[in-house]
Amino acid sequence: MTMTNRKILSAIGELFTTFGSAVAASRAVEAGRKPRAGDLRKLGVDPAVFNRIGRF
């Protein structure tokens, strides 16, 4: 496997991981729960800032 193939496969894996975090976070919010900090960080959201968001 060449280096280029590894980079492509790594990028695809990262895409699936990010998508999984987005799904997990959205399901937690829909269920009225706080998303996991790791999922929020993966999505570029600071968990401390997210905790300050109030309900509307």
mmCIF file of C-alpha atoms in Angstrom:
data_model
loop_
_atom_site.group_PDB
_atom_site.id
_atom_site.type_symbol
_atom_site.label_atom_id
_atom_site.label_comp_id
_atom_site.label_asym_id
_atom_site.label_seq_id
_atom_site.Cartn_x
_atom_site.Cartn_y
_atom_site.Cartn_z
ATOM 1 C CA MET A 1 0.000 0.000 0.000
ATOM 2 C CA THR A 2 1.475 3.319 -0.958
ATOM 3 C CA MET A 3 1.555 6.387 1.222
ATOM 4 C CA THR A 4 -1.135 8.042 -0.889
ATOM 5 C CA ASN A 5 -3.516 5.140 -0.365
ATOM 6 C CA ARG A 6 -2.945 5.300 3.392
ATOM 7 C CA LYS A 7 -3.713 9.011 3.424
ATOM 8 C CA ILE A 8 -6.910 8.436 1.474
ATOM 9 C CA LEU A 9 -8.008 5.624 3.771
ATOM 10 C CA SER A 10 -7.121 7.712 6.805
ATOM 11 C CA ALA A 11 -9.196 10.617 5.499
ATOM 12 C CA ILE A 12 -12.146 8.308 4.865
ATOM 13 C CA GLY A 13 -11.840 6.904 8.387
ATOM 14 C CA GLU A 14 -11.706 10.410 9.821
ATOM 15 C CA LEU A 15 -14.824 11.315 7.858
ATOM 16 C CA PHE A 16 -16.739 8.375 9.322
ATOM 17 C CA THR A 17 -15.526 9.207 12.827
ATOM 18 C CA THR A 18 -16.657 12.826 12.476
ATOM 19 C CA PHE A 19 -20.009 11.772 11.056
ATOM 20 C CA GLY A 20 -20.447 9.329 13.959
ATOM 21 C CA SER A 21 -19.760 12.098 16.451
ATOM 22 C CA ALA A 22 -22.302 14.338 14.728
ATOM 23 C CA VAL A 23 -24.946 11.613 14.880
ATOM 24 C CA ALA A 24 -24.197 10.820 18.525
ATOM 25 C CA ALA A 25 -24.312 14.492 19.544
ATOM 26 C CA SER A 26 -27.545 15.169 17.688
ATOM 27 C CA ARG A 27 -29.239 12.113 19.172
ATOM 28 C CA ALA A 28 -28.186 13.137 22.674
ATOM 29 C CA VAL A 29 -29.613 16.626 22.174
ATOM 30 C CA GLU A 30 -32.847 15.238 20.716
ATOM 31 C CA ALA A 31 -33.188 12.982 23.758
ATOM 32 C CA GLY A 32 -32.618 15.928 26.111
ATOM 33 C CA ARG A 33 -29.184 14.713 27.227
ATOM 34 C CA LYS A 34 -25.805 16.402 27.128
ATOM 35 C CA PRO A 35 -23.571 15.089 24.318
ATOM 36 C CA ARG A 36 -20.253 13.500 25.243
ATOM 37 C CA ALA A 37 -17.384 15.962 25.476
ATOM 38 C CA GLY A 38 -15.299 13.916 23.035
ATOM 39 C CA ASP A 39 -18.004 14.092 20.392
ATOM 40 C CA LEU A 40 -18.316 17.846 20.821
ATOM 41 C CA ARG A 41 -14.544 18.330 20.590
ATOM 42 C CA LYS A 42 -14.431 16.208 17.435
ATOM 43 C CA LEU A 43 -16.991 18.578 15.919
ATOM 44 C CA GLY A 44 -15.010 21.660 16.963
ATOM 45 C CA VAL A 45 -17.357 22.667 19.777
ATOM 46 C CA ASP A 46 -15.968 23.560 23.195
ATOM 47 C CA PRO A 47 -17.881 21.416 25.728
ATOM 48 C CA ALA A 48 -17.755 24.191 28.359
ATOM 49 C CA VAL A 49 -19.338 26.654 25.933
ATOM 50 C CA PHE A 50 -21.944 24.094 24.872
ATOM 51 C CA ASN A 51 -22.949 23.627 28.513
ATOM 52 C CA ARG A 52 -23.818 27.338 28.746
ATOM 53 C CA ILE A 53 -26.407 27.060 25.981
ATOM 54 C CA GLY A 54 -29.880 27.356 27.435
ATOM 55 C CA ARG A 55 -33.046 25.782 26.175
ATOM 56 C CA PHE A 56 -35.288 27.862 23.972
#
